Amino acid sequence: MLARLGQREWALIAIALTLVVALLWYFLLIVPLRQKTETVRQEIARLIPERDRGRQAQRALPELRAAIAELQAERQAFLRALPREERLAQVLNEILTEALRSGVTVRSFTRSPTSAPVPEVRAVNLALSLEAPFPETYAYLRRLEGLSRFSSLSGLNLSVQGQEANPLLSTSLTLTLYMLAKELGEPEGSTQTQAAPPPTAQGGGQ
């Protein structure tokens, strides 16, 4: 049968086979290759911003290292400046002295340990109960903030007693004292001074 085919028929068969091969080559090779190329282009487009951010971070790395070193130095300086002892007598002396100066009555104070923000630091809470009109209370709180101590005020609560023009305020607050919890490798040469006993004109301790 194939021997009866003429040149024209062989030419048509060759053309048909060529078209089939071309279609197979297109759909089996070209189309997957184009899809893969598009996937790679999308991946490149996604990675370019990340590359740019990485280069920016690399350029900023020396400044970041310098900032970290500066913060670490400041942290060490802060820790070395912390007192190594609680010195509660001195603190109470300052608290009650400032209360006398401000005209505030310290009704009670309670000491209790608390957690510190970093392992090298130890903290103690002093819960204070005060009584005075608003101007005296405000002046006293300002003086507490200015104590020469590593401390912070929190938990401030005020309640009014009476209906007069300048009523008494009952105030409760927490004064947190911070101390060095362990050695940092360079002991301080300063000596601790014995504090005077706190005034007994106002307030009571628990």
XYZ file of N, CA, C and O in Angstrom:
824
model
N 0.826 -1.198 0.000
C 0.000 0.000 0.000
C 0.864 1.254 0.000
O 0.565 2.249 -0.674
N 1.945 1.222 0.857
C 2.834 2.372 0.892
C 3.531 2.585 -0.445
O 3.857 3.711 -0.815
N 3.739 1.439 -1.202
C 4.411 1.566 -2.495
C 3.554 2.298 -3.501
O 4.049 2.848 -4.490
N 2.232 2.291 -3.303
C 1.338 2.961 -4.231
C 1.253 4.468 -3.980
O 0.674 5.196 -4.781
N 1.767 4.916 -2.815
C 1.690 6.347 -2.527
C 2.623 7.121 -3.436
O 3.767 6.749 -3.650
N 2.088 8.242 -3.876
C 2.898 9.066 -4.736
C 3.685 10.093 -3.947
O 3.643 10.169 -2.722
N 4.396 10.878 -4.717
C 5.231 11.903 -4.066
C 4.382 12.912 -3.312
O 4.752 13.370 -2.248
N 3.208 13.242 -3.848
C 2.343 14.220 -3.196
C 1.859 13.688 -1.852
O 1.836 14.401 -0.845
N 1.473 12.384 -1.820
C 0.987 11.808 -0.579
C 2.092 11.748 0.477
O 1.870 12.023 1.654
N 3.315 11.397 0.049
C 4.441 11.375 0.992
C 4.729 12.780 1.550
O 5.061 12.929 2.734
N 4.562 13.735 0.695
C 4.782 15.111 1.156
C 3.743 15.505 2.204
O 4.061 16.144 3.231
N 2.479 15.114 1.971
C 1.436 15.432 2.945
C 1.677 14.709 4.277
O 1.476 15.277 5.358
N 2.092 13.434 4.174
C 2.386 12.681 5.401
C 3.533 13.343 6.171
O 3.501 13.473 7.408
N 4.556 13.758 5.470
C 5.702 14.402 6.117
C 5.287 15.696 6.794
O 5.707 16.006 7.922
N 4.420 16.455 6.093
C 3.941 17.715 6.690
C 3.129 17.435 7.954
O 3.265 18.105 8.977
N 2.255 16.399 7.877
C 1.434 16.057 9.036
C 2.291 15.615 10.208
O 2.067 16.028 11.367
N 3.286 14.762 9.922
C 4.179 14.327 10.997
C 4.952 15.503 11.605
O 5.161 15.585 12.820
N 5.363 16.402 10.731
C 6.096 17.586 11.218
C 5.226 18.428 12.130
O 5.662 18.911 13.183
N 3.926 18.597 11.742
C 3.007 19.369 12.583
C 2.781 18.691 13.927
O 2.730 19.343 14.972
N 2.633 17.343 13.888
C 2.431 16.619 15.144
C 3.643 16.783 16.058
O 3.522 17.042 17.266
N 4.837 16.600 15.479
C 6.055 16.763 16.285
C 6.180 18.177 16.822
O 6.563 18.404 17.975
N 5.835 19.172 15.980
C 5.911 20.564 16.418
C 4.941 20.837 17.569
O 5.275 21.511 18.543
N 3.708 20.283 17.445
C 2.738 20.478 18.519
C 3.194 19.807 19.808
O 3.069 20.380 20.899
N 3.691 18.562 19.680
C 4.193 17.891 20.874
C 5.350 18.649 21.504
O 5.432 18.801 22.728
N 6.253 19.146 20.647
C 7.404 19.901 21.151
C 6.959 21.181 21.851
O 7.472 21.551 22.885
N 5.922 21.824 21.291
C 5.427 23.077 21.870
C 4.773 22.834 23.226
O 5.072 23.520 24.211
N 3.855 21.846 23.253
C 3.092 21.643 24.490
C 3.889 20.902 25.564
O 3.644 21.086 26.759
N 4.823 20.057 25.141
C 5.570 19.301 26.140
C 6.845 19.998 26.599
O 7.350 19.706 27.698
N 7.382 20.911 25.788
C 8.638 21.573 26.137
C 8.485 23.086 26.312
O 8.865 23.649 27.334
N 7.908 23.730 25.295
C 7.847 25.195 25.320
C 6.921 25.694 26.421
O 7.279 26.595 27.196
N 5.706 25.137 26.490
C 4.737 25.622 27.489
C 5.251 25.421 28.918
O 5.230 26.373 29.729
N 5.734 24.220 29.304
C 6.289 24.087 30.663
C 7.478 25.018 30.914
O 7.630 25.552 32.015
N 8.305 25.208 29.876
C 9.456 26.097 30.039
C 9.015 27.530 30.283
O 9.579 28.242 31.123
N 7.970 27.982 29.555
C 7.452 29.329 29.771
C 6.860 29.473 31.171
O 7.045 30.506 31.835
N 6.118 28.448 31.606
C 5.552 28.503 32.948
C 6.652 28.563 34.011
O 6.559 29.327 34.988
N 7.681 27.772 33.823
C 8.784 27.795 34.773
C 9.495 29.136 34.756
O 9.884 29.676 35.803
N 9.656 29.702 33.561
C 10.301 31.016 33.443
C 9.482 32.082 34.164
O 10.031 32.943 34.866
N 8.155 32.030 34.020
C 7.306 33.012 34.691
C 7.374 32.848 36.204
O 7.404 33.837 36.956
N 7.445 31.582 36.658
C 7.575 31.337 38.089
C 8.891 31.904 38.626
O 8.941 32.524 39.695
N 9.956 31.701 37.851
C 11.262 32.237 38.263
C 11.235 33.758 38.291
O 11.786 34.397 39.199
N 10.580 34.388 37.299
C 10.482 35.853 37.281
C 9.721 36.371 38.499
O 10.113 37.363 39.119
N 8.640 35.709 38.866
C 7.886 36.119 40.046
C 8.717 35.962 41.310
O 8.676 36.814 42.203
N 9.470 34.874 41.378
C 10.331 34.664 42.536
C 11.418 35.736 42.613
O 11.734 36.246 43.691
N 11.970 36.093 41.455
C 12.980 37.159 41.425
C 12.374 38.486 41.880
O 12.971 39.233 42.656
N 11.160 38.783 41.393
C 10.490 40.022 41.793
C 10.214 40.047 43.290
O 10.261 41.110 43.924
N 9.940 38.882 43.867
C 9.696 38.825 45.306
C 10.988 38.977 46.099
O 11.015 39.570 47.180
N 12.082 38.449 45.577
C 13.346 38.468 46.297
C 14.084 39.803 46.191
O 14.911 40.116 47.050
N 13.794 40.586 45.151
C 14.515 41.855 44.982
C 14.308 42.789 46.169
O 15.276 43.353 46.701
N 13.049 43.012 46.646
C 12.902 43.872 47.840
C 13.625 43.316 49.064
O 14.195 44.079 49.846
N 13.596 41.986 49.238
C 14.305 41.398 50.364
C 15.808 41.611 50.229
O 16.505 41.877 51.221
N 16.312 41.518 48.993
C 17.735 41.780 48.775
C 18.076 43.226 49.114
O 19.095 43.516 49.758
N 17.203 44.156 48.694
C 17.451 45.575 48.986
C 17.426 45.837 50.491
O 18.268 46.585 51.015
N 16.451 45.206 51.186
C 16.414 45.385 52.644
C 17.656 44.792 53.301
O 18.188 45.343 54.265
N 18.105 43.648 52.794
C 19.320 43.048 53.332
C 20.539 43.933 53.135
O 21.379 44.064 54.026
N 20.636 44.565 51.954
C 21.760 45.476 51.707
C 21.690 46.697 52.621
O 22.713 47.159 53.143
N 20.475 47.229 52.827
C 20.331 48.362 53.733
C 20.714 47.977 55.158
O 21.380 48.738 55.864
N 20.268 46.784 55.570
C 20.623 46.324 56.916
C 22.124 46.115 57.048
O 22.714 46.422 58.090
N 22.755 45.620 55.994
C 24.199 45.412 56.027
C 24.929 46.742 56.133
O 25.929 46.858 56.857
N 24.432 47.762 55.398
C 25.071 49.079 55.488
C 24.888 49.699 56.872
O 25.748 50.432 57.362
N 23.722 49.395 57.513
C 23.455 49.961 58.844
C 24.066 49.139 59.969
O 23.994 49.552 61.130
N 24.646 47.991 59.650
C 25.170 47.105 60.683
C 26.247 47.755 61.550
O 26.213 47.614 62.781
N 27.229 48.491 60.987
C 28.226 49.144 61.867
C 27.593 50.114 62.856
O 27.971 50.132 64.031
N 26.625 50.909 62.399
C 25.961 51.839 63.311
C 25.178 51.082 64.384
O 25.166 51.484 65.553
N 24.532 49.977 63.982
C 23.781 49.185 64.949
C 24.708 48.584 65.996
O 24.403 48.600 67.199
N 25.863 48.079 65.565
C 26.814 47.516 66.518
C 27.323 48.591 67.473
O 27.480 48.348 68.678
N 27.586 49.786 66.933
C 28.045 50.879 67.795
C 26.973 51.271 68.797
O 27.266 51.532 69.974
N 25.689 51.294 68.345
C 24.597 51.644 69.259
C 24.446 50.590 70.347
O 24.218 50.917 71.519
N 24.568 49.313 69.974
C 24.467 48.240 70.960
C 25.601 48.342 71.977
O 25.383 48.190 73.199
N 26.817 48.606 71.497
C 27.945 48.744 72.415
C 27.747 49.923 73.364
O 28.053 49.836 74.562
N 27.194 51.025 72.846
C 26.937 52.193 73.696
C 25.882 51.884 74.745
O 26.028 52.249 75.920
N 24.813 51.178 74.328
C 23.769 50.811 75.289
C 24.307 49.861 76.352
O 23.947 49.972 77.532
N 25.147 48.928 75.947
C 25.730 48.012 76.921
C 26.616 48.749 77.915
O 26.603 48.447 79.114
N 27.387 49.735 77.406
C 28.229 50.521 78.309
C 27.374 51.333 79.282
O 27.687 51.424 80.481
N 26.280 51.930 78.771
C 25.389 52.685 79.649
C 24.742 51.772 80.684
O 24.565 52.161 81.847
N 24.382 50.561 80.261
C 23.771 49.614 81.197
C 24.744 49.242 82.305
O 24.375 49.201 83.489
N 26.013 48.980 81.940
C 27.005 48.643 82.949
C 27.249 49.811 83.891
O 27.389 49.622 85.113
N 27.285 51.022 83.339
C 27.478 52.199 84.186
C 26.307 52.361 85.155
O 26.487 52.701 86.330
N 25.093 52.126 84.661
C 23.911 52.217 85.525
C 23.971 51.184 86.641
O 23.702 51.487 87.811
N 24.318 49.936 86.294
C 24.376 48.881 87.303
C 25.443 49.178 88.350
O 25.239 48.948 89.544
N 26.602 49.709 87.914
C 27.664 50.012 88.875
C 27.284 51.164 89.789
O 27.819 51.291 90.888
N 26.382 52.026 89.316
C 25.951 53.149 90.149
C 24.899 52.749 91.172
O 24.629 53.502 92.109
N 24.286 51.579 91.009
C 23.271 51.137 91.960
C 23.890 50.887 93.336
O 25.016 50.399 93.437
N 23.154 51.203 94.397
C 23.667 50.854 95.731
C 23.716 49.342 95.899
O 22.904 48.618 95.340
N 24.681 48.891 96.704
C 24.837 47.455 96.921
C 24.033 46.953 98.116
O 23.939 45.758 98.337
N 23.477 47.876 98.894
C 22.701 47.490 100.058
C 21.370 48.209 100.043
O 21.214 49.248 99.392
N 20.437 47.648 100.757
C 19.096 48.223 100.792
C 19.066 49.564 101.510
O 18.360 50.479 101.118
N 19.834 49.707 102.592
C 19.916 50.932 103.377
C 18.519 51.456 103.739
O 18.189 52.616 103.512
N 17.709 50.568 104.289
C 16.321 50.921 104.584
C 16.230 52.063 105.590
O 15.366 52.931 105.480
N 17.132 52.072 106.581
C 17.087 53.146 107.579
C 17.282 54.507 106.924
O 16.589 55.481 107.246
N 18.236 54.579 105.970
C 18.467 55.845 105.281
C 17.262 56.250 104.445
O 16.871 57.420 104.408
N 16.647 55.260 103.769
C 15.481 55.561 102.940
C 14.325 56.065 103.791
O 13.673 57.069 103.468
N 14.062 55.372 104.901
C 12.976 55.806 105.777
C 13.263 57.181 106.358
O 12.349 57.996 106.541
N 14.521 57.449 106.662
C 14.889 58.768 107.172
C 14.555 59.844 106.138
O 13.980 60.893 106.471
N 14.888 59.577 104.867
C 14.581 60.544 103.815
C 13.074 60.699 103.626
O 12.553 61.813 103.479
N 12.358 59.564 103.639
C 10.910 59.605 103.418
C 10.215 60.412 104.514
O 9.393 61.297 104.250
N 10.561 60.133 105.770
C 9.892 60.813 106.876
C 10.349 62.256 107.014
O 9.565 63.133 107.402
N 11.621 62.523 106.678
C 12.092 63.906 106.708
C 11.358 64.755 105.682
O 10.923 65.882 105.958
N 11.202 64.214 104.482
C 10.475 64.946 103.445
C 9.006 65.096 103.812
O 8.366 66.098 103.474
N 8.443 64.103 104.525
C 7.058 64.225 104.960
C 6.907 65.369 105.955
O 5.949 66.152 105.897
N 7.852 65.497 106.885
C 7.821 66.604 107.833
C 7.926 67.942 107.120
O 7.213 68.907 107.437
N 8.820 68.024 106.137
C 8.992 69.275 105.392
C 7.742 69.625 104.603
O 7.411 70.807 104.449
N 7.042 68.618 104.090
C 5.882 68.864 103.238
C 4.584 68.995 104.015
O 3.559 69.379 103.436
N 4.593 68.661 105.316
C 3.359 68.693 106.079
C 2.452 67.510 105.817
O 1.226 67.618 105.918
N 3.036 66.374 105.498
C 2.284 65.159 105.199
C 2.453 64.173 106.348
O 3.555 64.008 106.892
N 1.379 63.523 106.722
C 1.424 62.489 107.760
C 1.567 61.117 107.099
O 0.757 60.733 106.256
N 2.609 60.398 107.474
C 2.812 59.029 106.998
C 2.136 58.098 107.997
O 2.621 57.900 109.111
N 1.004 57.551 107.611
C 0.243 56.698 108.514
C 0.875 55.321 108.689
O 0.847 54.747 109.778
N 1.424 54.778 107.617
C 2.026 53.445 107.719
C 2.928 53.213 106.514
O 2.813 53.885 105.492
N 3.836 52.289 106.671
C 4.656 51.834 105.545
C 4.946 50.353 105.731
O 5.117 49.881 106.855
N 4.990 49.632 104.632
C 5.205 48.186 104.664
C 6.247 47.820 103.619
O 6.160 48.245 102.470
N 7.230 47.043 104.040
C 8.290 46.609 103.144
C 7.990 45.207 102.633
O 7.569 44.339 103.396
N 8.238 44.977 101.345
C 8.058 43.643 100.762
C 8.961 43.515 99.546
O 9.116 44.459 98.772
N 9.604 42.348 99.348
C 10.442 42.153 98.157
C 9.581 42.039 96.904
O 8.401 41.697 96.962
N 10.188 42.337 95.770
C 9.480 42.232 94.500
C 10.470 41.844 93.415
O 11.687 41.815 93.645
N 9.972 41.557 92.234
C 10.838 41.156 91.125
C 11.460 42.378 90.479
O 10.874 43.456 90.459
N 12.652 42.200 89.929
C 13.383 43.270 89.244
C 13.406 42.996 87.755
O 13.267 41.857 87.311
N 13.593 44.039 86.917
C 13.538 43.842 85.465
C 14.718 43.076 84.889
O 14.599 42.486 83.820
N 15.880 43.055 85.563
C 17.054 42.340 85.051
C 17.649 41.513 86.183
O 17.486 41.842 87.369
N 18.374 40.431 85.867
C 18.893 39.549 86.912
C 19.882 40.227 87.850
O 20.011 39.832 89.005
N 20.627 41.237 87.356
C 21.649 41.872 88.181
C 21.075 42.818 89.228
O 21.815 43.350 90.052
N 19.758 43.055 89.178
C 19.134 44.060 90.043
C 18.185 43.383 91.021
O 17.477 42.441 90.669
N 18.181 43.872 92.257
C 17.258 43.425 93.282
C 16.332 44.582 93.628
O 16.743 45.739 93.608
N 15.080 44.304 93.906
C 14.100 45.354 94.155
C 13.325 45.076 95.430
O 13.103 43.925 95.806
N 12.928 46.179 96.108
C 12.120 46.107 97.328
C 11.019 47.148 97.225
O 11.267 48.294 96.823
N 9.810 46.764 97.571
C 8.675 47.689 97.571
C 8.447 48.245 98.971
O 8.502 47.507 99.963
N 8.167 49.544 99.030
C 7.706 50.179 100.253
C 6.305 50.720 99.982
O 6.141 51.661 99.205
N 5.299 50.111 100.585
C 3.927 50.576 100.436
C 3.663 51.641 101.494
O 3.753 51.366 102.695
N 3.352 52.866 101.052
C 3.163 53.997 101.951
C 1.695 54.389 101.993
O 1.001 54.364 100.969
N 1.244 54.774 103.187
C -0.102 55.319 103.375
C 0.052 56.722 103.947
O 0.652 56.900 105.021
N -0.469 57.734 103.226
C -0.259 59.136 103.580
C -1.595 59.812 103.841
O -2.648 59.351 103.392
N -1.505 60.972 104.537
C -2.692 61.785 104.764
C -2.277 63.245 104.804
O -1.401 63.633 105.589
N -2.908 64.067 103.944
C -2.612 65.504 103.888
C -3.532 66.126 102.860
O -4.081 65.430 101.990
N -3.722 67.454 102.885
C -4.445 68.122 101.809
C -3.696 67.997 100.487
O -2.518 67.618 100.442
N -4.389 68.354 99.400
C -3.806 68.149 98.080
C -2.494 68.899 97.883
O -1.525 68.311 97.372
N -2.379 70.207 98.214
C -1.100 70.901 97.944
C 0.085 70.241 98.636
O 1.154 70.079 98.035
N -0.093 69.858 99.913
C 0.998 69.212 100.626
C 1.310 67.839 100.036
O 2.482 67.445 99.914
N 0.253 67.111 99.665
C 0.469 65.786 99.060
C 1.219 65.913 97.746
O 2.163 65.150 97.472
N 0.838 66.856 96.914
C 1.500 67.037 95.619
C 2.967 67.405 95.812
O 3.858 66.857 95.135
N 3.236 68.334 96.769
C 4.622 68.721 97.021
C 5.441 67.526 97.510
O 6.609 67.348 97.121
N 4.845 66.707 98.342
C 5.566 65.543 98.866
C 5.877 64.536 97.765
O 6.986 63.973 97.714
N 4.917 64.294 96.875
C 5.163 63.363 95.775
C 6.280 63.869 94.876
O 7.109 63.076 94.383
N 6.323 65.168 94.637
C 7.414 65.725 93.830
C 8.763 65.510 94.524
O 9.765 65.212 93.865
N 8.783 65.655 95.851
C 10.034 65.446 96.572
C 10.432 63.969 96.581
O 11.629 63.648 96.528
N 9.453 63.089 96.655
C 9.778 61.658 96.577
C 10.414 61.314 95.242
O 11.346 60.503 95.169
N 9.898 61.911 94.172
C 10.479 61.654 92.857
C 11.916 62.142 92.770
O 12.716 61.620 91.995
N 12.254 63.160 93.559
C 13.603 63.714 93.508
C 14.561 63.131 94.514
O 15.664 63.666 94.684
N 14.170 62.079 95.223
C 15.086 61.461 96.175
C 16.335 60.962 95.468
O 16.299 60.478 94.339
N 17.469 61.068 96.146
C 18.735 60.612 95.560
C 18.844 59.098 95.693
O 19.733 58.561 96.333
N 17.894 58.405 95.092
C 17.838 56.958 95.143
C 17.463 56.425 93.765
O 16.875 57.140 92.956
N 17.826 55.196 93.508
C 17.330 54.518 92.323
C 15.980 53.926 92.697
O 15.885 52.846 93.286
N 14.916 54.641 92.375
C 13.586 54.239 92.822
C 12.557 54.660 91.802
O 12.845 55.437 90.878
N 11.346 54.154 91.963
C 10.233 54.528 91.093
C 8.945 54.497 91.901
O 8.825 53.735 92.870
N 7.994 55.344 91.511
C 6.690 55.411 92.161
C 5.654 54.705 91.295
O 5.672 54.832 90.069
N 4.730 53.995 91.931
C 3.672 53.314 91.191
C 2.488 53.098 92.125
O 2.577 53.301 93.342
N 1.366 52.652 91.546
C 0.190 52.298 92.329
C -0.374 53.443 93.144
O -0.786 53.245 94.292
N -0.389 54.658 92.579
C -0.870 55.826 93.313
C -2.394 55.832 93.347
O -3.053 55.782 92.316
N -2.965 55.907 94.566
C -4.417 55.982 94.748
C -4.741 57.118 95.707
O -4.106 57.247 96.769
N -5.730 57.946 95.337
C -6.145 59.080 96.156
C -7.626 58.945 96.492
O -8.429 58.559 95.643
N -7.982 59.297 97.731
C -9.386 59.332 98.132
C -9.592 60.551 99.024
O -8.752 60.876 99.865
N -10.731 61.234 98.841
C -11.029 62.475 99.559
C -11.751 62.151 100.859
O -12.658 61.309 100.902
N -11.344 62.833 101.912
C -11.999 62.700 103.208
C -12.586 64.063 103.585
O -11.845 65.025 103.788
N -13.894 64.153 103.657
C -14.533 65.396 104.049
C -15.033 66.182 102.855
O -14.699 65.892 101.701
N -15.816 67.241 103.143
C -16.425 68.058 102.105
C -15.960 69.513 102.166
O -16.495 70.361 101.466
N -14.985 69.845 103.005
C -14.530 71.222 103.133
C -13.793 71.654 101.865
O -13.560 70.868 100.946
N -13.418 72.937 101.834
C -12.785 73.500 100.634
C -11.454 72.835 100.323
O -11.100 72.636 99.166
N -10.669 72.523 101.347
C -9.374 71.883 101.142
C -9.331 70.599 101.976
O -8.662 70.526 103.008
N -10.044 69.554 101.525
C -10.184 68.351 102.355
C -8.887 67.549 102.415
O -7.981 67.708 101.595
N -8.821 66.693 103.404
C -7.690 65.773 103.505
C -7.795 64.705 102.422
O -8.885 64.281 102.045
N -6.647 64.294 101.933
C -6.561 63.204 100.969
C -5.878 62.016 101.627
O -4.834 62.159 102.271
N -6.477 60.862 101.490
C -5.811 59.614 101.873
C -5.127 59.063 100.635
O -5.777 58.796 99.616
N -3.832 58.910 100.724
C -3.030 58.510 99.566
C -2.290 57.221 99.870
O -1.689 57.084 100.940
N -2.337 56.298 98.932
C -1.528 55.085 99.026
C -0.687 54.979 97.764
O -1.159 55.278 96.660
N 0.551 54.566 97.929
C 1.456 54.434 96.782
C 2.520 53.405 97.119
O 2.684 52.998 98.272
N 3.246 53.009 96.083
C 4.345 52.060 96.245
C 5.630 52.697 95.742
O 5.699 53.169 94.601
N 6.626 52.726 96.606
C 7.960 53.206 96.247
C 8.857 51.982 96.093
O 9.069 51.237 97.050
N 9.352 51.749 94.873
C 10.199 50.592 94.591
C 11.662 51.022 94.597
O 12.041 51.940 93.869
N 12.464 50.379 95.425
C 13.895 50.669 95.543
C 14.687 49.598 94.796
O 14.378 48.407 94.892
N 15.729 50.030 94.071
C 16.540 49.106 93.270
C 17.957 49.069 93.818
O 18.543 50.100 94.136
N 18.503 47.842 93.915
C 19.851 47.626 94.407
C 20.571 46.633 93.509
O 19.935 45.883 92.771
N 21.887 46.637 93.607
C 22.684 45.685 92.843
C 22.581 44.316 93.499
O 22.785 44.175 94.701
N 22.263 43.300 92.690
C 22.044 41.958 93.237
C 23.311 41.119 93.277
O 23.445 40.216 94.090
N 24.290 41.417 92.389
C 25.509 40.620 92.377
C 26.640 41.454 91.808
O 26.431 42.488 91.178
N 27.863 40.975 92.023
C 29.035 41.708 91.583
C 29.113 41.748 90.063
O 28.709 40.821 89.371
N 29.682 42.850 89.553
C 29.849 42.996 88.109
C 31.294 42.831 87.672
O 31.627 43.037 86.519
N 32.179 42.519 88.623
C 33.571 42.303 88.237
C 34.488 43.436 88.628
O 35.695 43.271 88.696
N 33.946 44.634 88.857
C 34.751 45.763 89.266
C 34.152 46.354 90.539
O 33.212 47.147 90.489
N 34.615 45.950 91.684
C 34.017 46.440 92.925
C 34.198 47.928 93.072
O 35.221 48.489 92.700
N 33.210 48.575 93.616
C 33.262 50.001 93.859
C 34.085 50.282 95.117
O 34.082 49.538 96.079
N 34.782 51.418 95.123
C 35.611 51.769 96.257
C 34.911 52.648 97.254
O 35.512 53.072 98.238
N 33.655 52.970 97.012
C 32.953 53.856 97.924
C 32.582 53.115 99.193
O 32.377 51.912 99.206
N 32.498 53.835 100.293
C 32.136 53.262 101.581
C 30.734 53.670 101.930
O 30.278 54.763 101.608
N 30.037 52.779 102.611
C 28.669 53.049 103.029
C 28.689 53.829 104.327
O 29.450 53.515 105.246
N 27.844 54.848 104.443
C 27.746 55.648 105.647
C 26.530 55.206 106.445
O 25.496 54.839 105.884
N 26.664 55.254 107.753
C 25.563 54.855 108.626
C 24.515 55.952 108.631
O 24.818 57.114 108.904
N 23.270 55.580 108.333
C 22.217 56.573 108.281
C 21.727 56.889 109.675
O 21.752 56.049 110.576
N 21.254 58.126 109.826
C 20.675 58.533 111.099
C 19.331 57.860 111.267
O 18.663 57.533 110.281
N 18.888 57.646 112.513
C 17.575 57.010 112.715
C 16.480 57.897 112.197
O 16.574 59.120 112.227
N 15.398 57.323 111.635
C 14.334 58.129 111.049
C 13.594 58.904 112.106
O 13.516 58.496 113.259
N 13.042 60.082 111.726
C 12.251 60.845 112.681
C 11.042 60.049 113.132
O 10.491 59.243 112.410
N 10.637 60.300 114.351
C 9.493 59.576 114.914
C 8.301 60.467 115.145
O 7.333 60.049 115.763
N 8.360 61.701 114.610
C 7.252 62.619 114.859
C 6.005 62.190 114.137
O 4.896 62.417 114.601
N 6.139 61.557 112.958
C 4.980 61.168 112.183
C 5.178 59.751 111.676
O 6.280 59.311 111.435
N 4.066 59.073 111.428
C 4.107 57.782 110.753
C 4.384 56.642 111.712
O 4.806 56.822 112.838
N 4.163 55.475 111.152
C 4.417 54.246 111.919
C 4.883 53.183 110.998
O 4.529 53.175 109.829
N 5.698 52.279 111.425
C 6.205 51.215 110.576
C 5.556 49.903 110.912
O 5.078 49.684 112.011
N 5.549 49.069 109.894
C 5.024 47.714 110.069
C 6.153 46.743 109.853
O 6.917 46.949 108.936
